[in-house]
PDB file of C-alpha atoms in Angstrom:
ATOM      1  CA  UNK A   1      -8.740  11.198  11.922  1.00 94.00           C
ATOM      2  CA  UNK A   2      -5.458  13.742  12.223  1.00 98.00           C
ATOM      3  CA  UNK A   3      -4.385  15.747   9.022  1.00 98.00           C
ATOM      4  CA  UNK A   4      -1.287  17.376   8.876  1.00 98.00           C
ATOM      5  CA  UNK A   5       0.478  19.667   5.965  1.00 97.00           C
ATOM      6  CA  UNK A   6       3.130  18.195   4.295  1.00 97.00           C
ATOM      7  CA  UNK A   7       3.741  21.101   1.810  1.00 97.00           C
ATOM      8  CA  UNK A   8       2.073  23.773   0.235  1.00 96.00           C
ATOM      9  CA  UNK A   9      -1.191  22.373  -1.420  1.00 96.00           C
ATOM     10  CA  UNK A  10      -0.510  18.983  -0.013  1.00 98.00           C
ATOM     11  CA  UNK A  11      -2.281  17.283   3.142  1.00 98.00           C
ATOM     12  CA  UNK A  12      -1.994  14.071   4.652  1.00 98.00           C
ATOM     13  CA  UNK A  13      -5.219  12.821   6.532  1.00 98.00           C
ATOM     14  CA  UNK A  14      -4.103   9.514   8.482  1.00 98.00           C
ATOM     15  CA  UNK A  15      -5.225   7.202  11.114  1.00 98.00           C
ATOM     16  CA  UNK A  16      -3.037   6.050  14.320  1.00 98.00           C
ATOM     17  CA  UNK A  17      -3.873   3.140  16.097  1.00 98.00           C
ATOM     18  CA  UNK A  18      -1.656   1.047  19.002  1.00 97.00           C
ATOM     19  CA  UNK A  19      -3.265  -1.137  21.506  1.00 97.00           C
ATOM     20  CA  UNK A  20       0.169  -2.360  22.510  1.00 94.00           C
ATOM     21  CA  UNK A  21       1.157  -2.589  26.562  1.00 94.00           C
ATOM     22  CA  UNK A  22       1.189   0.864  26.962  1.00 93.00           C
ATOM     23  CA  UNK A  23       4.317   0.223  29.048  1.00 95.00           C
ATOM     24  CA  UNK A  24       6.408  -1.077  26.111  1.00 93.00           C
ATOM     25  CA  UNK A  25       7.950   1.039  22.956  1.00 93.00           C
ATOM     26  CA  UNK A  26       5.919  -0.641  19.700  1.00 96.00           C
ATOM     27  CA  UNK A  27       7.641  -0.304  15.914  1.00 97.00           C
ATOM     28  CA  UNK A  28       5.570   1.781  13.562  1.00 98.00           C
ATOM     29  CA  UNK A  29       4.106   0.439  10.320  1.00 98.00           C
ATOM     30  CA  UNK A  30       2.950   2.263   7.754  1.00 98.00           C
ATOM     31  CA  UNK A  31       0.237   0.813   5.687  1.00 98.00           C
ATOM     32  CA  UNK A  32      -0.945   2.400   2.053  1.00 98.00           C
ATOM     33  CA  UNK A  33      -3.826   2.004   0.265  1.00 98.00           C
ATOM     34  CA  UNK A  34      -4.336   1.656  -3.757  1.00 96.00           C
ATOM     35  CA  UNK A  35      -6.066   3.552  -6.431  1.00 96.00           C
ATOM     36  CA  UNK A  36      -8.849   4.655  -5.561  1.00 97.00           C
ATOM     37  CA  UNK A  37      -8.982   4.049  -1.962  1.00 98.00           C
ATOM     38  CA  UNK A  38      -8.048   5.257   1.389  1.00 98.00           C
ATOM     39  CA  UNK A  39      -7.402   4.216   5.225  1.00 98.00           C
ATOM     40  CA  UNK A  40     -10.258   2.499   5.436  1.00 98.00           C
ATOM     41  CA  UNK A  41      -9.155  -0.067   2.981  1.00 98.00           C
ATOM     42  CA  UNK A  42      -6.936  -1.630   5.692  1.00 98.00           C
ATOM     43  CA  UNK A  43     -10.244  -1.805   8.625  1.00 97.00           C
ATOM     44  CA  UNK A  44      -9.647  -5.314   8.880  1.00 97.00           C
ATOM     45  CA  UNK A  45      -5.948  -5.349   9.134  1.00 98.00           C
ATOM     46  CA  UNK A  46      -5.896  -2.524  12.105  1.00 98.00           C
ATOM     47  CA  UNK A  47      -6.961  -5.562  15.030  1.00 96.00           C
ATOM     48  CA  UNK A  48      -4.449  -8.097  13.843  1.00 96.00           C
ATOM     49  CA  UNK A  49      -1.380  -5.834  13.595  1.00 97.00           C
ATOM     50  CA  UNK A  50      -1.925  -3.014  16.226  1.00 97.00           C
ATOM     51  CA  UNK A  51      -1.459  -5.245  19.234  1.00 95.00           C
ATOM     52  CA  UNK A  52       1.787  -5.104  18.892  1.00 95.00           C
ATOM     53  CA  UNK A  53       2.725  -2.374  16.448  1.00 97.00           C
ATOM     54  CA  UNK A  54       1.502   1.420  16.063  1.00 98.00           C
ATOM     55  CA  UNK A  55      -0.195   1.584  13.147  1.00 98.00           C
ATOM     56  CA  UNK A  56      -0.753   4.405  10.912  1.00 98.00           C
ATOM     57  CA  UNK A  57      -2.950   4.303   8.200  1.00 98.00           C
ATOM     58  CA  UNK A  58      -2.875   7.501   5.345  1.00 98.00           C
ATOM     59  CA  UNK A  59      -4.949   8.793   2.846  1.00 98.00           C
ATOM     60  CA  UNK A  60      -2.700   8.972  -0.218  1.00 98.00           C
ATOM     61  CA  UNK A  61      -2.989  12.544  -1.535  1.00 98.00           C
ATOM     62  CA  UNK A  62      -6.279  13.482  -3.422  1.00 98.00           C
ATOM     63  CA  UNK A  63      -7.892  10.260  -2.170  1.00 98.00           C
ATOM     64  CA  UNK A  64     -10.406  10.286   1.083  1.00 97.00           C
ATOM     65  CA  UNK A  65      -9.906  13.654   3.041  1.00 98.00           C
ATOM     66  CA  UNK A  66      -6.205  14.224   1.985  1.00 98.00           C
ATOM     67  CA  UNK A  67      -5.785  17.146  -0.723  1.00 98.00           C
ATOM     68  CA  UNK A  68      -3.283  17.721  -3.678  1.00 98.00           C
ATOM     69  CA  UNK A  69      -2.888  20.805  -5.637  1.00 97.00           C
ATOM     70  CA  UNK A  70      -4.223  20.954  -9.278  1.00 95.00           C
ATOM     71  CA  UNK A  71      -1.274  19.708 -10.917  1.00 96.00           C
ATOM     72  CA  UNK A  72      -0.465  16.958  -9.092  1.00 98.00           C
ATOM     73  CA  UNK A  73       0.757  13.947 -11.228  1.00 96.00           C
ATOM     74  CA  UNK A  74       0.180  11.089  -8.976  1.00 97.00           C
ATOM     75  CA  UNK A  75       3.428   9.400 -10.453  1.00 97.00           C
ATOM     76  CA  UNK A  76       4.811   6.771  -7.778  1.00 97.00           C
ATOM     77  CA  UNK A  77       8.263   8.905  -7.656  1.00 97.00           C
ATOM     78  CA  UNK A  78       6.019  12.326  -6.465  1.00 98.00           C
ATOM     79  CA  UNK A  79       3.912  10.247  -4.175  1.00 98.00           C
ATOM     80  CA  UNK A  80       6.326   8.727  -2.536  1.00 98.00           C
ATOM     81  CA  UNK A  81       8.286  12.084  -2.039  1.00 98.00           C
ATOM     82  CA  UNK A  82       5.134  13.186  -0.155  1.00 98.00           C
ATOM     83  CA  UNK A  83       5.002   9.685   1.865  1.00 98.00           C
ATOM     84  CA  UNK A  84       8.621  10.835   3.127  1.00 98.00           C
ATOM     85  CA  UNK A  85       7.909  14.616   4.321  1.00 98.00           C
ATOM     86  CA  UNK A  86       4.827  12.915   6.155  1.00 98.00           C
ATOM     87  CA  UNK A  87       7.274  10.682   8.522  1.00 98.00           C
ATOM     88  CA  UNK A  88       9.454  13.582   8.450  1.00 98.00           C
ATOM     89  CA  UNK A  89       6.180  15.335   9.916  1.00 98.00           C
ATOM     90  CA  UNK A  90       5.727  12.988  12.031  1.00 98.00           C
ATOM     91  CA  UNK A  91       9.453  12.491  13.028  1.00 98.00           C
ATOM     92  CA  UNK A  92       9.451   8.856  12.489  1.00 98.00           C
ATOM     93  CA  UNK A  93      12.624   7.924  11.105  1.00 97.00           C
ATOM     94  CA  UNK A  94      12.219   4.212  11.008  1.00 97.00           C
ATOM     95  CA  UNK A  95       9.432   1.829  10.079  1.00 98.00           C
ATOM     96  CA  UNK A  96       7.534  -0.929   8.436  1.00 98.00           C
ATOM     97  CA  UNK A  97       5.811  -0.185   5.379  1.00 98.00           C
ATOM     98  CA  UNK A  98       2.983  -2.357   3.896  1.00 98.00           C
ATOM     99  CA  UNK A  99       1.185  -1.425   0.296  1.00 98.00           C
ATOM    100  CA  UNK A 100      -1.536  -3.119  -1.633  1.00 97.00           C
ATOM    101  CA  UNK A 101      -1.982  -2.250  -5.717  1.00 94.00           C
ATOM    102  CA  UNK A 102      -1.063   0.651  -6.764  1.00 95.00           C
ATOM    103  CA  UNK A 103      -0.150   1.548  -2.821  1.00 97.00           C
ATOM    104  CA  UNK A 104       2.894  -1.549  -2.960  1.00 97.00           C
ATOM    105  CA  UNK A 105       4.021   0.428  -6.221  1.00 97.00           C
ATOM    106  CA  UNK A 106       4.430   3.562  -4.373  1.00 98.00           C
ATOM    107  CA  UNK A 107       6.491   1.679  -1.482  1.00 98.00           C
ATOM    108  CA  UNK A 108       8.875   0.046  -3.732  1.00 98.00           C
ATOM    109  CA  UNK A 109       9.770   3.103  -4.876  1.00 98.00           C
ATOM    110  CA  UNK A 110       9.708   4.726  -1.515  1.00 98.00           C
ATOM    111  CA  UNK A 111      12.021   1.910  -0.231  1.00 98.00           C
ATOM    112  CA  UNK A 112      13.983   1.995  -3.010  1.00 98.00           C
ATOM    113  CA  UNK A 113      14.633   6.269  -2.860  1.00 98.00           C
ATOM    114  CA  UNK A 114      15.238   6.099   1.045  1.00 98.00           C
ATOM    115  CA  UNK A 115      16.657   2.647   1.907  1.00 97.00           C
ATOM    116  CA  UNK A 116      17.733   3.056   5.248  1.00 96.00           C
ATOM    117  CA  UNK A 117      14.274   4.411   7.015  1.00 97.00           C
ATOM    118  CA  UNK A 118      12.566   0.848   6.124  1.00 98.00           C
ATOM    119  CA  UNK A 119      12.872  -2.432   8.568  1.00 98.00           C
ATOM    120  CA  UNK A 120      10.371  -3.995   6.381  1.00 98.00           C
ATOM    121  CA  UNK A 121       8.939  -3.784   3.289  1.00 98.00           C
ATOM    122  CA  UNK A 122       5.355  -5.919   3.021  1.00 98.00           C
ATOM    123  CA  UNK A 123       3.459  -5.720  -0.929  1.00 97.00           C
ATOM    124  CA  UNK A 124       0.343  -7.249  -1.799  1.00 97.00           C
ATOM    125  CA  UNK A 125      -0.851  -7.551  -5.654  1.00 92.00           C
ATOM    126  CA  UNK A 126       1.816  -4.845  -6.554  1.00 93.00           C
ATOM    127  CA  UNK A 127       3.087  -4.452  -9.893  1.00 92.00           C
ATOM    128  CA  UNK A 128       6.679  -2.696 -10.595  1.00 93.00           C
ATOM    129  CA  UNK A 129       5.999  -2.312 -13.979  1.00 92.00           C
ATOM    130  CA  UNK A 130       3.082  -0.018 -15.912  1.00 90.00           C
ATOM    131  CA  UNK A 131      -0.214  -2.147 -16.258  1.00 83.00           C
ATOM    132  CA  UNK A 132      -2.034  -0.739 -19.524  1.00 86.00           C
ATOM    133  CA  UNK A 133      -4.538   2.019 -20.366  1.00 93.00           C
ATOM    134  CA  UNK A 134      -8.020  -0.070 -19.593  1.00 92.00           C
ATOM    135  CA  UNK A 135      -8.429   1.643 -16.143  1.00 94.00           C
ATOM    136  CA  UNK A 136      -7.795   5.037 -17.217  1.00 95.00           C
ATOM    137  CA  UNK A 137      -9.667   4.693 -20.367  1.00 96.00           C
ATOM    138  CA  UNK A 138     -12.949   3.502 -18.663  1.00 96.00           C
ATOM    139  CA  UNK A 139     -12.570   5.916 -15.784  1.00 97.00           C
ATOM    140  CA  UNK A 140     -12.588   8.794 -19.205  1.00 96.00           C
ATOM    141  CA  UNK A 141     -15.667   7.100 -20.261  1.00 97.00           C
ATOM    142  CA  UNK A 142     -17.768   5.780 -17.720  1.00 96.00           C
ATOM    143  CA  UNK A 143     -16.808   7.901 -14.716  1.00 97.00           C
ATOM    144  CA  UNK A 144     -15.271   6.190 -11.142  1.00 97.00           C
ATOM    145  CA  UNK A 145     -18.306   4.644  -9.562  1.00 97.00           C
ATOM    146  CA  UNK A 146     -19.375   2.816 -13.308  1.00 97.00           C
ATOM    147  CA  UNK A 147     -15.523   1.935 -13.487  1.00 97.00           C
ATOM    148  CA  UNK A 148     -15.436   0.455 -10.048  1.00 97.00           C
ATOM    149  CA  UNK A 149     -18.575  -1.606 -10.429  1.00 97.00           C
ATOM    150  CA  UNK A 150     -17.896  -3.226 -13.801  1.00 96.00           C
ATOM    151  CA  UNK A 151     -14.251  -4.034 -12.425  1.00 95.00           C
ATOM    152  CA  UNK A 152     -15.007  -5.002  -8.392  1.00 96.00           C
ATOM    153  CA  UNK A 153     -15.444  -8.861  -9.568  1.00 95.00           C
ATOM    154  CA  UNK A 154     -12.175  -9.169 -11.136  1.00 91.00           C
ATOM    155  CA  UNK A 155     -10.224  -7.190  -9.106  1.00 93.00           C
ATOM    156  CA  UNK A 156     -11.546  -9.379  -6.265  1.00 95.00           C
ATOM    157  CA  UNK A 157     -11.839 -12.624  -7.739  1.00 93.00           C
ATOM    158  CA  UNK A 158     -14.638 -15.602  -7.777  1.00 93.00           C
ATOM    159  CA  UNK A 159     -14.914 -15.621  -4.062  1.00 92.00           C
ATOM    160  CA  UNK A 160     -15.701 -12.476  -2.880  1.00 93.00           C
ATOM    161  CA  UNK A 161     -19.102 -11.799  -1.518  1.00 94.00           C
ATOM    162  CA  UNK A 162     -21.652  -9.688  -2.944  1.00 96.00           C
ATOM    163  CA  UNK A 163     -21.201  -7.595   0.196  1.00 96.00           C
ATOM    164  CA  UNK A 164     -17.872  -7.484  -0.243  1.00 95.00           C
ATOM    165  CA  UNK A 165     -18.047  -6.481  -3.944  1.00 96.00           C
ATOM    166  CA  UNK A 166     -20.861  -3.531  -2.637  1.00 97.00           C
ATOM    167  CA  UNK A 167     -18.588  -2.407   0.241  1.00 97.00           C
ATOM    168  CA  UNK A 168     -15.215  -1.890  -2.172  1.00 97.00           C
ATOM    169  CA  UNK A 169     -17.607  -0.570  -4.769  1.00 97.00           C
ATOM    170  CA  UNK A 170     -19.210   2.350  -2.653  1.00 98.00           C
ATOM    171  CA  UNK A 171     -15.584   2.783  -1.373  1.00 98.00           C
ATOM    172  CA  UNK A 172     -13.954   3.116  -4.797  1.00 97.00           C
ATOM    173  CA  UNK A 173     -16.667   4.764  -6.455  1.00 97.00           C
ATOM    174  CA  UNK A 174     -16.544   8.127  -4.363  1.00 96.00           C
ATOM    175  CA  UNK A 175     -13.086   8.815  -5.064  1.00 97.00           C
ATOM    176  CA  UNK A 176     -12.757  12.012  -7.126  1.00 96.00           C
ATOM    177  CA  UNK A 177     -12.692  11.296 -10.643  1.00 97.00           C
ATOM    178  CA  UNK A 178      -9.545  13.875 -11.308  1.00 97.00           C
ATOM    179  CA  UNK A 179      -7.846  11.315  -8.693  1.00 97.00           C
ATOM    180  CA  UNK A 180      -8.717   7.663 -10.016  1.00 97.00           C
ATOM    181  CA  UNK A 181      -8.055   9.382 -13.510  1.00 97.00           C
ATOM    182  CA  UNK A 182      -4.695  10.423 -11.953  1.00 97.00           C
ATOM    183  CA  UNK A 183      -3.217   7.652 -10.818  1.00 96.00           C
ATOM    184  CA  UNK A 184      -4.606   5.059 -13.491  1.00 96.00           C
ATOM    185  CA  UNK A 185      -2.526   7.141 -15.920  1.00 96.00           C
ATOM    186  CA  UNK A 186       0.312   7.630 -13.729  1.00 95.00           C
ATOM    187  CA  UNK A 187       0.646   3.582 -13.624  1.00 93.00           C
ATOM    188  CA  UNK A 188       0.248   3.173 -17.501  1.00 94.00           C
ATOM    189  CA  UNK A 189       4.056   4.644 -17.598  1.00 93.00           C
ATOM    190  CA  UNK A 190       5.024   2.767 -14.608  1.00 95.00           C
ATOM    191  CA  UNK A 191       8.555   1.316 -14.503  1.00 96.00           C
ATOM    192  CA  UNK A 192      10.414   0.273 -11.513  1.00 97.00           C
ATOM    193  CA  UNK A 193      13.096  -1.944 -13.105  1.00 96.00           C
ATOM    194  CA  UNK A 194      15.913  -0.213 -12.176  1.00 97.00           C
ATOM    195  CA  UNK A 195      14.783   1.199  -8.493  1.00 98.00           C
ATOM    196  CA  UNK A 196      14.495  -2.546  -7.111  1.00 98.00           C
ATOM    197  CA  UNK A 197      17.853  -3.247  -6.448  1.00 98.00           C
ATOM    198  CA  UNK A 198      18.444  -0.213  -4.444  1.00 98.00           C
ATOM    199  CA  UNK A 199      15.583  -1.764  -1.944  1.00 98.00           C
ATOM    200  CA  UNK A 200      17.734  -2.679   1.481  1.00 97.00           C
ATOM    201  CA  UNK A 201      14.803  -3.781   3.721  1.00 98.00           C
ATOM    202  CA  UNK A 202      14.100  -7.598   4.002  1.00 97.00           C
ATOM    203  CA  UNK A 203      10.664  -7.850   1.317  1.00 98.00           C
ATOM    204  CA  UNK A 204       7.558  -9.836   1.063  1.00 98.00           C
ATOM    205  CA  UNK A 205       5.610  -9.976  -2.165  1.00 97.00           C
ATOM    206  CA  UNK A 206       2.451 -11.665  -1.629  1.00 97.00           C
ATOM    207  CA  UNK A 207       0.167 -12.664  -5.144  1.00 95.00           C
ATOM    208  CA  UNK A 208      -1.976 -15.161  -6.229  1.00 94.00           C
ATOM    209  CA  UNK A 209      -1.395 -17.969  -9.257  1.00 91.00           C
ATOM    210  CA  UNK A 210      -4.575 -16.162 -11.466  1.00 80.00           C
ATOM    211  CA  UNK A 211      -4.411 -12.402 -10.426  1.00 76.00           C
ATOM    212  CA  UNK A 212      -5.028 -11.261 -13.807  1.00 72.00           C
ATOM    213  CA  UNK A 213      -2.576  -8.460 -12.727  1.00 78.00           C
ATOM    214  CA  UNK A 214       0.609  -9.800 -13.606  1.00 84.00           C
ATOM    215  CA  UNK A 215       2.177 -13.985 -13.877  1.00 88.00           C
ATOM    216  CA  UNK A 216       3.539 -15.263 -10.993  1.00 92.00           C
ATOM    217  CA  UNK A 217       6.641 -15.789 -13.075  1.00 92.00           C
ATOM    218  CA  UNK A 218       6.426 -11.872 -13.132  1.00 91.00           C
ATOM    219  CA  UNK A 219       6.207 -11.419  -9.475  1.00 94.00           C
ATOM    220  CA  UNK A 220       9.239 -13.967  -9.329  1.00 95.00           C
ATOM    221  CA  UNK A 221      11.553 -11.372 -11.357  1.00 94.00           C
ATOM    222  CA  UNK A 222      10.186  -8.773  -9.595  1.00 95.00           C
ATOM    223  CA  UNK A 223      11.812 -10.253  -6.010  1.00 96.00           C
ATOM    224  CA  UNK A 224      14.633 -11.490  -7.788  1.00 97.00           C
ATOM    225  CA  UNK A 225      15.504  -8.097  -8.435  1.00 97.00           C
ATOM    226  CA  UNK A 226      15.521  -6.877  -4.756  1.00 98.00           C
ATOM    227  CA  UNK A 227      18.142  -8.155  -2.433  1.00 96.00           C
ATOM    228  CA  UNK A 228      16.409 -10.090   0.641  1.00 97.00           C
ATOM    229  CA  UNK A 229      12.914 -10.689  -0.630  1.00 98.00           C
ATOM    230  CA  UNK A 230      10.357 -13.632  -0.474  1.00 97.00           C
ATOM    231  CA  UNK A 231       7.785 -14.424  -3.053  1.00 97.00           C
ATOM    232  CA  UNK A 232       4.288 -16.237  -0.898  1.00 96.00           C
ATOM    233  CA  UNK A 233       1.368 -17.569  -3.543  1.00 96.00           C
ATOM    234  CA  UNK A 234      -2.113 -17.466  -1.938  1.00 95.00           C
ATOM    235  CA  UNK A 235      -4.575 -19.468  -3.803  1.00 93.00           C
ATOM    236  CA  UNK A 236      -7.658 -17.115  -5.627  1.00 90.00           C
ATOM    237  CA  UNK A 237      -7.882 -15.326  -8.702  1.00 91.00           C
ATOM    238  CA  UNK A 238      -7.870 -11.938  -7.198  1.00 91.00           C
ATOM    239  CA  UNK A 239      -5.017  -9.597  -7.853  1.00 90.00           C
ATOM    240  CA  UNK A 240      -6.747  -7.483  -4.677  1.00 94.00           C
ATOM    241  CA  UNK A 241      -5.785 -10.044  -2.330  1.00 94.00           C
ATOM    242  CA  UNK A 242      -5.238  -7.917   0.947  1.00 96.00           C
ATOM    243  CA  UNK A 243      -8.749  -6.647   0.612  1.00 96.00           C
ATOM    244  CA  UNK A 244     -10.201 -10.647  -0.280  1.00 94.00           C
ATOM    245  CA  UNK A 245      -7.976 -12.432   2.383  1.00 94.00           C
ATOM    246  CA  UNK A 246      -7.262  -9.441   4.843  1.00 96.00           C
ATOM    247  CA  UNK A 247      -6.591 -11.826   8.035  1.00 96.00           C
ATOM    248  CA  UNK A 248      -4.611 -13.769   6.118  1.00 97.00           C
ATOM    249  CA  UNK A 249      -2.503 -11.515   4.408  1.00 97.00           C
ATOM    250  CA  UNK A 250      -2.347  -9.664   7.763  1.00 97.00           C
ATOM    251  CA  UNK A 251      -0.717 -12.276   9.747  1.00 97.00           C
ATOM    252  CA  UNK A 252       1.894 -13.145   7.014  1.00 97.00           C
ATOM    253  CA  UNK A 253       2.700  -9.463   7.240  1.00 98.00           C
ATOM    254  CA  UNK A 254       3.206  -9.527  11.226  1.00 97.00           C
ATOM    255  CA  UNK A 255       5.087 -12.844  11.345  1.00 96.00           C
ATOM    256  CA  UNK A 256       7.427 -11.224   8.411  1.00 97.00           C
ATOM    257  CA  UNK A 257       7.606  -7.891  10.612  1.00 97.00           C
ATOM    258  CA  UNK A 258       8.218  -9.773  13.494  1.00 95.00           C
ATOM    259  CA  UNK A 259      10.792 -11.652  12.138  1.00 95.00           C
ATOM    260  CA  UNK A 260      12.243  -8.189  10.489  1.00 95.00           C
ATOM    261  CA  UNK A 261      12.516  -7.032  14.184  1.00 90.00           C
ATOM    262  CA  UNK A 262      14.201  -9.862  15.236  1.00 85.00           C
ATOM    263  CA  UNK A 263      16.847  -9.557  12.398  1.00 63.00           C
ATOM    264  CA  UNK A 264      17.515  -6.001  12.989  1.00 61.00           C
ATOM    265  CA  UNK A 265      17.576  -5.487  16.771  1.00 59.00           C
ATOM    266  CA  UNK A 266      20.373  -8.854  16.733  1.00 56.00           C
ATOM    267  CA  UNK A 267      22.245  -6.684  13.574  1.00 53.00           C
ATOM    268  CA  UNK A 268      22.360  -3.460  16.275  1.00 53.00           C
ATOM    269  CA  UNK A 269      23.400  -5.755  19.086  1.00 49.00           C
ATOM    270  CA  UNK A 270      25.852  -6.925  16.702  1.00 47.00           C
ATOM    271  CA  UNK A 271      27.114  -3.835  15.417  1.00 44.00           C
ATOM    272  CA  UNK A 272      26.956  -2.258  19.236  1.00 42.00           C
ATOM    273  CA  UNK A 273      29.983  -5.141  20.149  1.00 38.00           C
TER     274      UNK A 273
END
């Protein structure tokens, strides 16, 4: 795993994976994780998409080995200021950018504050609106491993595997209570109303009928709000559905990337004549 400083107090730990020809010149995407989480909340998605793409994978600040300074406010504006200095760090000017939960939050707004450095914008179970207090009020209370196991089976639905609900569990649970505490608040206030419109990149929103999370009349308003976006309904009552369905949700991302590519490098040819 690489780390880099992004500013002072602030470090980015991240994950960079191509298995692409190593002759060709492979599009980045840029996936990020949800509350509570980090890189390796994507594991499964790294063999489908990094045949063809480079793929980096961060850990949002204060979550797995990144760090944030004592004050940070995990709101999705401030994160998604710090996504931007990373690719500035990394000089990567244009991308794709995929988020799950809380992490598809964060890349609306990201998308939305710097429209032009997106080809693609890819969000699974991502609300643009503020979700409630029962997160942050049982994180208070019971701590982040108690609040992670008495909320794994409806996050991931009826058909998720006790393994699965074990693995996510473990995964959640060790995230730094000052964190998960963080960032549940943060999305209590959430509002992203007016910053969809300003989103240029083609958009997939990906939910299921019985998330829990938010109706998929919801989700509908959400894309009618942005200017190219698509709306695809997986079956399951999980709102988590990149981490229940990763292969899945996976290849609709790559055949809406791929398509993305398509669209853009025939808009440069067309602007180039």
């Amino acid at each position: 795993m690489h780390t880099i400083d992004i500013r002072p107090g602030v470090s980015i730990a991240y994950e960079d994976d191509c298995f692409a020809a190593p002759w060709t010149s492979p599009e980045t995407v840029l996936l990020v994780h949800g509350n509570s989480e980090s890189s390796r909340a994507w594991t499964q998605w790294v063999p489908h998409l990094s045949s063809r793409y480079r793929v980096i994978r961060i850990d949002l600040p204060g979550f797995g080995a990144s760090r944030a300074p004592k004050d940070y406010t995990w709101s999705a504006p401030e994160v998604a200021t710090d996504i931007g200095r990373f690719l500035d760090a990394l000089k990567i000017t244009r991308c794709h950018l995929a988020g799950a939960k809380y992490g598809g939050s964060i890349s609306l707004q990201l998308a939305s504050a710097e429209p032009q450095r997106f080809l693609s914008l890819c969000i699974f179970g991502s609300p643009a609106r503020g979700v409630g207090t029962g997160n942050a009020d049982k994180i208070r209370a019971k701590g982040v491993r108690q609040w992670a196991a008495e909320t794994m089976r409806s996050r991931l639905g009826s058909t998720a595997s006790e393994a699965q609900i074990k693995w996510w569990t473990e995964l959640m649970g060790a995230t730094e209570q000052r964190s998960a505490l963080g960032s549940s608040s943060a999305l209590v206030t959430m509002n992203l109303d007016d910053r969809l419109p300003l989103i240029q990149a083609p958009t997939l929103i990906v939910t299921t009928p019985e998330s829990g999370l938010q109706t998929i009349e919801a989700v509908k308003a959400c894309a009618a709000s942005i200017p190219n976006a698509q709306v695809i309904v997986i079956d399951g009552d999980s709102y988590h559905i990149a981490a229940v369905e990763p292969e899945l949700c996976a290849r609709h991302a790559l055949a809406y990337m791929d398509k993305a590519s398509g669209l853009a490098s025939a808009a440069s040819g067309a602007d180039a004549n």
